Short mmCIF file of N, CA, C and O in Angstrom, two decimals:
data_model
loop_
_atom_site.label_atom_id
_atom_site.label_comp_id
_atom_site.label_asym_id
_atom_site.label_seq_id
_atom_site.Cartn_x
_atom_site.Cartn_y
_atom_site.Cartn_z
N MET B 1 123.71 101.34 92.94
CA MET B 1 122.90 100.47 93.85
C MET B 1 122.35 101.44 94.78
O MET B 1 122.77 102.49 95.21
N LEU B 2 121.25 100.97 95.42
CA LEU B 2 120.41 101.93 96.16
C LEU B 2 121.11 102.31 97.58
O LEU B 2 121.09 103.48 98.06
N LYS B 3 121.89 101.39 98.18
CA LYS B 3 122.47 101.56 99.36
C LYS B 3 123.70 102.83 99.14
O LYS B 3 123.73 103.67 100.04
N GLU B 4 124.25 102.87 98.16
CA GLU B 4 125.31 103.82 97.85
C GLU B 4 124.59 105.15 97.54
O GLU B 4 125.13 106.16 98.01
N LYS B 5 123.41 105.25 96.96
CA LYS B 5 122.68 106.47 96.68
C LYS B 5 122.15 106.92 98.10
O LYS B 5 122.31 108.09 98.27
N LEU B 6 121.76 106.10 98.89
CA LEU B 6 121.30 106.50 100.23
C LEU B 6 122.45 107.09 100.99
O LEU B 6 122.48 108.27 101.70
N LEU B 7 123.65 106.52 100.89
CA LEU B 7 124.88 107.07 101.53
C LEU B 7 125.27 108.39 101.07
O LEU B 7 125.56 109.34 101.75
N GLU B 8 125.38 108.52 99.74
CA GLU B 8 125.62 109.73 99.07
C GLU B 8 124.58 110.91 99.43
O GLU B 8 125.03 111.99 99.80
N ASP B 9 123.25 110.68 99.49
CA ASP B 9 122.31 111.57 99.76
C ASP B 9 122.48 111.96 101.30
O ASP B 9 122.30 113.16 101.56
N LEU B 10 122.79 111.04 102.11
CA LEU B 10 123.04 111.41 103.49
C LEU B 10 124.28 112.36 103.75
O LEU B 10 124.18 113.36 104.41
N LYS B 11 125.32 112.07 103.02
CA LYS B 11 126.50 112.98 103.09
C LYS B 11 125.96 114.41 102.60
O LYS B 11 126.43 115.37 103.19
N ASN B 12 125.18 114.53 101.51
CA ASN B 12 124.79 115.74 100.88
C ASN B 12 123.90 116.40 101.95
O ASN B 12 123.95 117.79 102.13
N CYS B 13 123.01 115.79 102.54
CA CYS B 13 122.14 116.37 103.59
C CYS B 13 122.93 116.89 104.74
O CYS B 13 122.59 118.05 105.31
N MET B 14 123.91 116.17 105.22
CA MET B 14 124.75 116.70 106.27
C MET B 14 125.38 117.95 105.88
O MET B 14 125.56 118.98 106.68
N LYS B 15 126.01 118.07 104.60
CA LYS B 15 126.64 119.30 104.19
C LYS B 15 125.59 120.44 104.15
O LYS B 15 125.96 121.55 104.47
N GLU B 16 124.40 120.11 103.51
CA GLU B 16 123.41 121.22 103.58
C GLU B 16 122.65 121.56 104.78
O GLU B 16 121.84 122.35 104.81
N LYS B 17 122.99 120.73 105.98
CA LYS B 17 122.25 120.85 107.06
C LYS B 17 120.81 120.75 107.01
O LYS B 17 120.07 121.40 107.72
N ASN B 18 120.27 119.74 106.15
CA ASN B 18 118.93 119.44 106.11
C ASN B 18 118.65 118.29 107.04
O ASN B 18 118.87 117.15 106.72
N ILE B 19 118.23 118.57 108.40
CA ILE B 19 118.07 117.82 109.41
C ILE B 19 116.94 116.76 109.17
O ILE B 19 117.15 115.55 109.31
N LEU B 20 115.84 117.24 108.62
CA LEU B 20 114.79 116.10 108.52
C LEU B 20 115.15 115.07 107.43
O LEU B 20 115.01 113.96 107.72
N ARG B 21 115.60 115.57 106.30
CA ARG B 21 116.05 114.62 105.28
C ARG B 21 117.18 113.68 105.72
O ARG B 21 116.95 112.48 105.53
N LYS B 22 118.06 114.30 106.54
CA LYS B 22 119.09 113.38 107.11
C LYS B 22 118.64 112.30 108.07
O LYS B 22 119.07 111.18 107.96
N ASN B 23 117.74 112.69 108.92
CA ASN B 23 117.12 111.70 109.86
C ASN B 23 116.31 110.67 109.12
O ASN B 23 116.50 109.48 109.61
N VAL B 24 115.59 111.09 108.16
CA VAL B 24 114.83 109.96 107.43
C VAL B 24 115.83 108.98 106.85
O VAL B 24 115.64 107.82 106.77
N ILE B 25 116.81 109.51 106.12
CA ILE B 25 117.82 108.58 105.32
C ILE B 25 118.43 107.75 106.28
O ILE B 25 118.62 106.52 106.21
N GLN B 26 118.92 108.34 107.47
CA GLN B 26 119.55 107.52 108.51
C GLN B 26 118.58 106.48 109.05
O GLN B 26 118.96 105.41 109.36
N MET B 27 117.40 106.64 109.27
CA MET B 27 116.38 105.84 109.67
C MET B 27 116.30 104.60 108.58
O MET B 27 116.30 103.42 109.08
N ILE B 28 116.19 104.89 107.44
CA ILE B 28 116.10 103.90 106.29
C ILE B 28 117.41 103.03 106.35
O ILE B 28 117.40 101.96 106.39
N ARG B 29 118.55 103.56 106.39
CA ARG B 29 119.80 102.96 106.42
C ARG B 29 119.94 102.05 107.68
O ARG B 29 120.40 101.08 107.71
N ALA B 30 119.37 102.56 108.88
CA ALA B 30 119.44 101.85 109.99
C ALA B 30 118.57 100.47 109.86
O ALA B 30 118.95 99.47 110.35
N ALA B 31 117.49 100.63 109.25
CA ALA B 31 116.56 99.41 108.99
C ALA B 31 117.14 98.50 108.14
O ALA B 31 117.17 97.15 108.45
N ILE B 32 117.97 99.05 107.08
CA ILE B 32 118.51 98.15 106.27
C ILE B 32 119.76 97.32 106.85
O ILE B 32 119.94 96.08 106.87
N LEU B 33 120.62 98.06 107.61
CA LEU B 33 121.67 97.66 108.35
C LEU B 33 121.20 96.57 109.47
O LEU B 33 121.90 95.47 109.61
N GLN B 34 120.07 96.86 110.14
CA GLN B 34 119.65 95.83 111.05
C GLN B 34 119.31 94.64 110.41
O GLN B 34 119.73 93.50 111.07
N ILE B 35 118.64 94.60 109.32
CA ILE B 35 118.28 93.32 108.80
C ILE B 35 119.59 92.58 108.17
O ILE B 35 119.60 91.37 108.41
N GLU B 36 120.43 93.33 107.66
CA GLU B 36 121.62 92.65 107.24
C GLU B 36 122.45 92.06 108.27
O GLU B 36 123.01 90.85 108.18
N LYS B 37 122.58 92.71 109.46
CA LYS B 37 123.32 92.16 110.57
C LYS B 37 122.54 90.97 111.15
O LYS B 37 123.06 90.02 111.54
N ASP B 38 121.22 91.05 111.26
CA ASP B 38 120.48 89.96 111.86
C ASP B 38 120.55 88.72 111.07
O ASP B 38 120.80 87.60 111.53
N LYS B 39 120.33 88.93 109.77
CA LYS B 39 120.33 87.71 108.81
C LYS B 39 121.75 87.43 108.21
O LYS B 39 121.90 86.42 107.47
N LYS B 40 122.74 88.22 108.58
CA LYS B 40 124.09 88.07 108.00
C LYS B 40 124.00 87.91 106.55
O LYS B 40 124.65 87.04 105.91
N ILE B 41 123.40 88.82 105.79
CA ILE B 41 123.45 88.78 104.39
C ILE B 41 123.62 90.26 103.81
O ILE B 41 123.43 91.17 104.45
N GLU B 42 123.71 90.37 102.49
CA GLU B 42 123.97 91.58 101.79
C GLU B 42 122.47 91.73 101.11
O GLU B 42 122.20 90.89 100.26
N LEU B 43 121.68 92.81 101.40
CA LEU B 43 120.54 93.00 100.80
C LEU B 43 120.66 93.48 99.36
O LEU B 43 121.46 94.39 98.99
N LYS B 44 119.82 92.97 98.35
CA LYS B 44 119.80 93.48 97.06
C LYS B 44 118.85 94.64 96.91
O LYS B 44 117.99 94.84 97.97
N ASP B 45 118.86 95.40 95.85
CA ASP B 45 117.97 96.73 95.73
C ASP B 45 116.51 96.38 95.82
O ASP B 45 115.85 97.08 96.44
N GLU B 46 116.08 95.10 95.39
CA GLU B 46 114.60 94.79 95.62
C GLU B 46 114.17 94.57 96.98
O GLU B 46 113.12 95.07 97.38
N GLU B 47 115.17 94.12 97.86
CA GLU B 47 114.87 93.91 99.30
C GLU B 47 114.87 95.14 99.99
O GLU B 47 114.18 95.47 100.80
N ILE B 48 115.83 96.14 99.58
CA ILE B 48 115.95 97.42 100.03
C ILE B 48 114.56 98.26 99.88
O ILE B 48 114.12 98.92 100.65
N ILE B 49 114.10 97.97 98.64
CA ILE B 49 112.90 98.73 98.28
C ILE B 49 111.70 98.25 99.17
O ILE B 49 110.87 99.03 99.56
N GLN B 50 111.61 97.06 99.42
CA GLN B 50 110.69 96.54 100.51
C GLN B 50 110.75 97.11 101.69
O GLN B 50 109.68 97.53 102.44
N ILE B 51 112.00 97.23 102.19
CA ILE B 51 112.21 97.81 103.53
C ILE B 51 111.69 99.27 103.47
O ILE B 51 111.08 99.72 104.40
N ILE B 52 111.99 100.05 102.49
CA ILE B 52 111.70 101.37 102.36
C ILE B 52 110.08 101.58 102.27
O ILE B 52 109.52 102.37 102.79
N ALA B 53 109.54 100.58 101.46
CA ALA B 53 108.09 100.62 101.22
C ALA B 53 107.34 100.37 102.77
O ALA B 53 106.33 100.89 103.09
N LYS B 54 108.05 99.42 103.55
CA LYS B 54 107.51 99.20 104.89
C LYS B 54 107.56 100.52 105.80
O LYS B 54 106.82 100.81 106.50
N GLU B 55 108.59 101.23 105.65
CA GLU B 55 108.80 102.44 106.36
C GLU B 55 107.85 103.61 106.00
O GLU B 55 107.22 104.17 106.81
N ALA B 56 107.55 103.48 104.69
CA ALA B 56 106.41 104.41 104.23
C ALA B 56 105.12 104.10 104.73
O ALA B 56 104.38 105.01 105.14
N LYS B 57 104.82 102.81 104.75
CA LYS B 57 103.58 102.35 105.20
C LYS B 57 103.46 102.69 106.72
O LYS B 57 102.26 103.09 107.21
N LYS B 58 104.51 102.60 107.53
CA LYS B 58 104.28 102.82 108.91
C LYS B 58 103.99 104.33 109.09
O LYS B 58 103.15 104.59 109.96
N ARG B 59 104.62 105.13 108.30
CA ARG B 59 104.29 106.61 108.50
C ARG B 59 102.83 106.91 107.98
O ARG B 59 102.23 107.71 108.58
N LYS B 60 102.47 106.27 106.95
CA LYS B 60 101.04 106.47 106.37
C LYS B 60 100.05 106.14 107.44
O LYS B 60 99.06 106.76 107.66
N ASP B 61 100.21 104.88 108.07
CA ASP B 61 99.45 104.40 109.15
C ASP B 61 99.40 105.49 110.36
O ASP B 61 98.24 105.81 110.92
N SER B 62 100.56 105.87 110.81
CA SER B 62 100.54 106.94 111.81
C SER B 62 99.96 108.30 111.55
O SER B 62 99.42 109.00 112.26
N LEU B 63 100.00 108.54 110.26
CA LEU B 63 99.48 109.84 109.74
C LEU B 63 97.98 109.82 110.05
O LEU B 63 97.42 110.77 110.41
N ALA B 64 97.32 108.60 109.76
CA ALA B 64 95.84 108.56 109.97
C ALA B 64 95.59 108.97 111.45
O ALA B 64 94.52 109.62 111.77
N GLU B 65 96.35 108.55 112.19
CA GLU B 65 96.11 108.52 113.74
C GLU B 65 96.36 110.01 114.15
O GLU B 65 95.59 110.53 114.90
N TYR B 66 97.38 110.71 113.60
CA TYR B 66 97.50 112.04 113.90
C TYR B 66 96.53 112.93 113.36
O TYR B 66 96.19 114.00 113.96
N GLU B 67 96.02 112.63 112.12
CA GLU B 67 94.73 113.30 111.65
C GLU B 67 93.65 113.27 112.55
O GLU B 67 92.99 114.27 112.66
N LYS B 68 93.35 112.12 113.14
CA LYS B 68 92.36 112.04 114.10
C LYS B 68 92.39 112.88 115.21
O LYS B 68 91.38 113.32 115.61
N SER B 69 93.70 112.96 115.68
CA SER B 69 93.88 113.70 116.83
C SER B 69 94.13 115.14 116.65
O SER B 69 94.20 115.91 117.56
N GLY B 70 94.16 115.58 115.42
CA GLY B 70 94.33 116.85 115.11
C GLY B 70 95.67 117.59 115.39
O GLY B 70 95.78 118.74 115.60
N ARG B 71 96.73 116.59 115.37
CA ARG B 71 98.04 117.20 115.70
C ARG B 71 98.70 117.85 114.42
O ARG B 71 99.47 117.11 113.78
N GLU B 72 98.39 119.07 113.93
CA GLU B 72 98.98 119.56 112.84
C GLU B 72 100.53 119.63 112.69
O GLU B 72 101.05 119.40 111.56
N ASP B 73 101.20 119.97 113.88
CA ASP B 73 102.71 119.88 113.77
C ASP B 73 103.20 118.51 113.38
O ASP B 73 104.15 118.48 112.63
N LEU B 74 102.49 117.58 114.03
CA LEU B 74 103.08 116.11 113.66
C LEU B 74 102.60 115.71 112.12
O LEU B 74 103.33 115.02 111.49
N ILE B 75 101.56 116.09 111.84
CA ILE B 75 100.87 115.75 110.57
C ILE B 75 101.85 116.35 109.33
O ILE B 75 102.27 115.63 108.48
N GLN B 76 102.31 117.54 109.45
CA GLN B 76 103.32 118.13 108.46
C GLN B 76 104.55 117.48 108.43
O GLN B 76 105.16 117.07 107.45
N ASN B 77 105.14 117.04 109.74
CA ASN B 77 106.41 116.35 109.78
C ASN B 77 106.28 115.01 109.03
O ASN B 77 107.11 114.65 108.29
N ILE B 78 105.17 114.30 109.40
CA ILE B 78 104.95 113.00 108.83
C ILE B 78 104.84 112.98 107.22
O ILE B 78 105.40 112.26 106.44
N LYS B 79 104.06 114.02 106.80
CA LYS B 79 103.90 114.19 105.37
C LYS B 79 105.28 114.47 104.79
O LYS B 79 105.52 113.90 103.63
N SER B 80 106.01 115.28 105.27
CA SER B 80 107.40 115.48 104.77
C SER B 80 108.24 114.32 104.65
O SER B 80 109.05 114.10 103.73
N GLU B 81 108.15 113.42 105.75
CA GLU B 81 108.99 112.27 105.86
C GLU B 81 108.56 111.32 104.76
O GLU B 81 109.39 110.54 104.02
N ILE B 82 107.17 111.20 104.59
CA ILE B 82 106.63 110.30 103.46
C ILE B 82 107.11 110.60 102.10
O ILE B 82 107.48 109.88 101.40
N ALA B 83 107.10 112.06 101.95
CA ALA B 83 107.65 112.50 100.53
C ALA B 83 108.98 112.21 100.35
O ALA B 83 109.35 111.78 99.21
N ILE B 84 109.88 112.26 101.44
CA ILE B 84 111.32 111.90 101.19
C ILE B 84 111.51 110.53 100.98
O ILE B 84 112.15 110.07 100.11
N ILE B 85 110.60 109.58 101.77
CA ILE B 85 110.83 108.07 101.52
C ILE B 85 110.30 107.70 100.17
O ILE B 85 111.09 106.83 99.63
N GLU B 86 109.31 108.34 99.79
CA GLU B 86 108.81 107.88 98.45
C GLU B 86 109.69 108.24 97.32
O GLU B 86 109.60 107.65 96.11
N GLU B 87 110.61 109.15 97.53
CA GLU B 87 111.62 109.45 96.43
C GLU B 87 112.60 108.17 96.00
O GLU B 87 113.03 108.10 94.91
N TYR B 88 112.67 107.35 97.04
CA TYR B 88 113.48 106.18 96.94
C TYR B 88 112.56 104.84 96.50
O TYR B 88 113.12 103.71 96.30
N LEU B 89 111.40 105.04 96.30
CA LEU B 89 110.52 103.99 95.99
C LEU B 89 110.17 104.13 94.41
O LEU B 89 110.32 105.13 93.78
N PRO B 90 109.91 102.99 93.73
CA PRO B 90 109.64 103.06 92.33
C PRO B 90 108.30 103.93 92.29
O PRO B 90 107.50 104.13 93.23
N LYS B 91 108.15 104.53 91.01
CA LYS B 91 106.67 105.32 90.70
C LYS B 91 105.65 104.45 91.09
O LYS B 91 105.48 103.21 90.68
N GLN B 92 104.70 105.18 91.88
CA GLN B 92 103.58 104.45 92.38
C GLN B 92 102.47 104.34 91.28
O GLN B 92 102.32 105.27 90.58
N LEU B 93 101.87 103.19 90.97
CA LEU B 93 100.90 103.00 90.08
C LEU B 93 99.61 103.74 90.52
O LEU B 93 99.36 103.62 91.53
N THR B 94 98.88 104.19 89.53
CA THR B 94 97.65 104.68 89.80
C THR B 94 96.58 103.67 89.91
O THR B 94 96.91 102.47 89.33
N ARG B 95 95.44 103.77 90.44
CA ARG B 95 94.23 102.85 90.54
C ARG B 95 93.86 102.43 89.02
O ARG B 95 93.80 101.14 88.82
N GLU B 96 93.92 103.31 88.24
CA GLU B 96 93.62 102.98 86.74
C GLU B 96 94.75 102.09 86.17
O GLU B 96 94.33 101.22 85.27
N GLU B 97 96.01 102.24 86.54
CA GLU B 97 97.00 101.32 85.91
C GLU B 97 97.01 99.92 86.55
O GLU B 97 97.45 99.10 85.98
N ILE B 98 96.51 100.01 87.85
CA ILE B 98 96.37 98.68 88.51
C ILE B 98 95.27 97.61 88.03
O ILE B 98 95.48 96.60 88.02
N VAL B 99 94.19 98.31 87.74
CA VAL B 99 93.06 97.43 87.25
C VAL B 99 93.31 96.38 86.14
O VAL B 99 92.95 95.33 86.37
N PRO B 100 93.84 96.91 85.00
CA PRO B 100 94.18 95.83 83.94
C PRO B 100 95.13 94.72 84.48
O PRO B 100 95.02 93.69 84.12
N ILE B 101 96.11 95.17 85.38
CA ILE B 101 97.07 94.06 85.77
C ILE B 101 96.27 93.00 86.57
O ILE B 101 96.64 91.92 86.29
N ILE B 102 95.47 93.55 87.59
CA ILE B 102 94.68 92.61 88.41
C ILE B 102 93.74 91.84 87.56
O ILE B 102 93.54 90.77 87.96
N LYS B 103 92.97 92.47 86.55
CA LYS B 103 92.14 91.69 85.70
C LYS B 103 92.91 90.48 85.10
O LYS B 103 92.40 89.30 84.93
N GLY B 104 94.20 90.77 84.57
CA GLY B 104 94.91 89.80 83.97
C GLY B 104 95.28 88.65 85.04
O GLY B 104 95.28 87.50 84.46
N ILE B 105 95.72 89.02 86.12
CA ILE B 105 95.94 88.02 87.17
C ILE B 105 94.63 87.14 87.36
O ILE B 105 94.83 86.02 87.67
N ILE B 106 93.57 87.73 87.51
CA ILE B 106 92.30 87.08 87.93
C ILE B 106 92.05 86.14 86.75
O ILE B 106 91.76 84.81 86.99
N GLU B 107 92.30 86.36 85.53
CA GLU B 107 92.16 85.41 84.27
C GLU B 107 93.23 84.30 84.47
O GLU B 107 92.78 83.20 84.36
N GLU B 108 94.40 84.76 84.78
CA GLU B 108 95.56 83.62 84.72
C GLU B 108 95.24 82.70 85.85
O GLU B 108 95.40 81.53 85.68
N THR B 109 94.81 83.03 86.97
CA THR B 109 94.51 82.30 88.24
C THR B 109 93.18 81.60 88.19
O THR B 109 92.92 80.60 88.95
N GLY B 110 92.32 82.01 87.24
CA GLY B 110 91.01 81.45 87.19
C GLY B 110 90.10 81.82 88.47
O GLY B 110 89.12 81.23 88.86
N ALA B 111 90.56 82.98 89.08
CA ALA B 111 89.70 83.33 90.32
C ALA B 111 88.24 83.82 89.86
O ALA B 111 88.00 84.53 88.88
N THR B 112 87.36 83.35 90.82
CA THR B 112 85.92 83.76 90.54
C THR B 112 85.13 84.34 91.64
O THR B 112 84.25 84.90 91.35
N SER B 113 85.72 84.14 92.80
CA SER B 113 84.98 84.70 94.07
C SER B 113 86.01 85.26 95.06
O SER B 113 87.18 85.15 94.97
N MET B 114 85.57 85.72 96.07
CA MET B 114 86.17 86.27 97.19
C MET B 114 87.10 85.13 97.80
O MET B 114 88.33 85.52 98.41
N LYS B 115 86.83 83.93 97.56
CA LYS B 115 87.70 82.74 98.21
C LYS B 115 89.04 82.74 97.44
O LYS B 115 89.95 82.24 98.23
N ASP B 116 89.11 83.23 96.39
CA ASP B 116 90.35 83.30 95.64
C ASP B 116 91.27 84.59 95.75
O ASP B 116 92.22 84.66 95.29
N MET B 117 90.72 85.36 96.73
CA MET B 117 91.48 86.70 96.90
C MET B 117 92.90 86.59 97.39
O MET B 117 93.65 87.19 96.92
N GLY B 118 93.23 85.58 98.10
CA GLY B 118 94.57 85.29 98.63
C GLY B 118 95.46 84.97 97.47
O GLY B 118 96.66 85.53 97.48
N ASN B 119 95.00 84.19 96.56
CA ASN B 119 95.93 83.80 95.46
C ASN B 119 96.15 85.09 94.59
O ASN B 119 97.26 85.28 94.06
N VAL B 120 95.04 85.77 94.35
CA VAL B 120 95.22 87.04 93.50
C VAL B 120 96.14 88.04 94.11
O VAL B 120 96.98 88.57 93.37
N MET B 121 96.05 88.21 95.39
CA MET B 121 96.78 89.20 96.14
C MET B 121 98.22 88.81 96.01
O MET B 121 99.17 89.53 95.88
N LYS B 122 98.43 87.51 96.36
CA LYS B 122 99.97 86.88 96.20
C LYS B 122 100.53 87.27 94.86
O LYS B 122 101.65 87.76 94.76
N GLU B 123 99.84 86.93 93.83
CA GLU B 123 100.34 87.11 92.45
C GLU B 123 100.56 88.61 92.17
O GLU B 123 101.44 89.10 91.45
N ALA B 124 99.55 89.49 92.60
CA ALA B 124 99.58 90.90 92.54
C ALA B 124 100.80 91.44 93.07
O ALA B 124 101.57 92.30 92.61
N LYS B 125 101.10 91.02 94.19
CA LYS B 125 102.14 91.54 95.08
C LYS B 125 103.70 91.08 94.34
O LYS B 125 104.44 91.92 94.27
N ASN B 126 103.66 89.94 93.76
CA ASN B 126 104.75 89.50 92.99
C ASN B 126 104.91 90.32 91.82
O ASN B 126 106.12 90.70 91.44
N LYS B 127 103.88 90.70 91.01
CA LYS B 127 103.99 91.35 89.75
C LYS B 127 104.20 92.91 90.06
O LYS B 127 105.07 93.48 89.44
N ILE B 128 103.48 93.45 90.92
CA ILE B 128 103.46 94.95 91.01
C ILE B 128 104.62 95.34 92.08
O ILE B 128 105.27 96.36 92.03
N GLY B 129 104.74 94.58 93.09
CA GLY B 129 105.77 94.89 94.20
C GLY B 129 105.50 96.04 94.87
O GLY B 129 104.41 96.34 95.39
N ALA B 130 106.53 96.86 95.01
CA ALA B 130 106.45 98.11 95.76
C ALA B 130 105.93 99.09 94.96
O ALA B 130 105.82 100.46 95.40
N SER B 131 105.48 99.00 93.72
CA SER B 131 104.83 100.10 92.97
C SER B 131 103.22 100.44 93.32
O SER B 131 102.86 101.35 92.74
N SER B 132 102.92 99.70 94.26
CA SER B 132 101.67 100.07 94.80
C SER B 132 101.40 99.53 96.22
O SER B 132 102.15 98.60 96.58
N ASP B 133 100.72 100.12 97.01
CA ASP B 133 100.49 99.64 98.43
C ASP B 133 99.54 98.52 98.59
O ASP B 133 98.55 98.42 97.64
N GLY B 134 99.67 97.74 99.59
CA GLY B 134 98.71 96.63 99.77
C GLY B 134 97.21 97.00 99.84
O GLY B 134 96.33 96.35 99.46
N LYS B 135 96.96 98.07 100.46
CA LYS B 135 95.67 98.66 100.64
C LYS B 135 94.88 98.93 99.27
O LYS B 135 93.90 98.41 99.15
N THR B 136 95.56 99.47 98.45
CA THR B 136 95.04 99.89 97.17
C THR B 136 94.79 98.60 96.38
O THR B 136 93.88 98.35 95.78
N LEU B 137 95.88 97.73 96.37
CA LEU B 137 95.76 96.40 95.66
C LEU B 137 94.53 95.61 96.16
O LEU B 137 93.64 95.15 95.42
N SER B 138 94.49 95.52 97.46
CA SER B 138 93.28 94.76 98.09
C SER B 138 91.83 95.38 97.63
O SER B 138 91.00 94.64 97.32
N GLU B 139 91.77 96.74 97.64
CA GLU B 139 90.44 97.31 97.31
C GLU B 139 90.11 96.98 95.83
O GLU B 139 89.05 96.62 95.51
N VAL B 140 91.15 97.19 94.95
CA VAL B 140 90.93 96.77 93.61
C VAL B 140 90.51 95.25 93.34
O VAL B 140 89.53 94.90 92.63
N VAL B 141 91.34 94.40 94.04
CA VAL B 141 90.91 92.91 94.04
C VAL B 141 89.51 92.71 94.47
O VAL B 141 88.86 91.94 93.82
N LYS B 142 89.00 93.39 95.67
CA LYS B 142 87.63 93.14 96.03
C LYS B 142 86.76 93.63 95.15
O LYS B 142 85.60 92.87 94.91
N GLU B 143 86.91 94.74 94.41
CA GLU B 143 86.02 95.27 93.46
C GLU B 143 85.82 94.31 92.45
O GLU B 143 84.71 94.05 91.92
N LEU B 144 86.91 93.78 91.92
CA LEU B 144 86.93 92.99 90.72
C LEU B 144 86.42 91.55 91.03
O LEU B 144 85.82 90.84 90.03
N LEU B 145 86.44 91.02 92.23
CA LEU B 145 86.03 89.67 92.67
C LEU B 145 84.51 89.59 93.05
O LEU B 145 84.10 88.60 93.33
N LYS B 146 83.87 90.80 93.15
CA LYS B 146 82.49 90.86 93.69
C LYS B 146 81.70 89.89 92.73
O LYS B 146 81.61 89.80 91.68
#
C-alpha cells in the first residue's frame, strides 16, 4: 500500500539525513492524514494518488511564478520537490499517448464541438486519472474538438 511505502521511505530519509526528501514525504503524509481525519475514513491508493497529484500541481503552479520572478534558489528547490513527488505518481503519459485515448472518448461520447468539452474532460479524467495533468488533457481535447 502507498501509505506504508511513504512511511518506509520517510524512515529511510531520516536515517540518511536527506532533509528535502524527508520534508516532501512528511508534507504528503500530512495531507493524507488531514483528509483521513476530516472525513473519518481510510484512504485507498487511488485517493492517495489524487492527493499526491494535487501536491505536484501546486508546486508546478508556483514554479511558473518563481520563474517569472527569477528566483533561482526557489526554482531549484521546487523542481527537486516535484521530482520527489512524481516518484509516487503513476508514469505520466506523453501527449502522443493521450491523443488516441481522447479520440476514443470523443467517439464514445459523440462529441462534436467545444460545447461537449466538459463531458469529454470528465471521461478523460476517469480513464486517465493521475497519469496526466488536467492542463495537458485540456489542451489535447481543445485541439481535437476544433
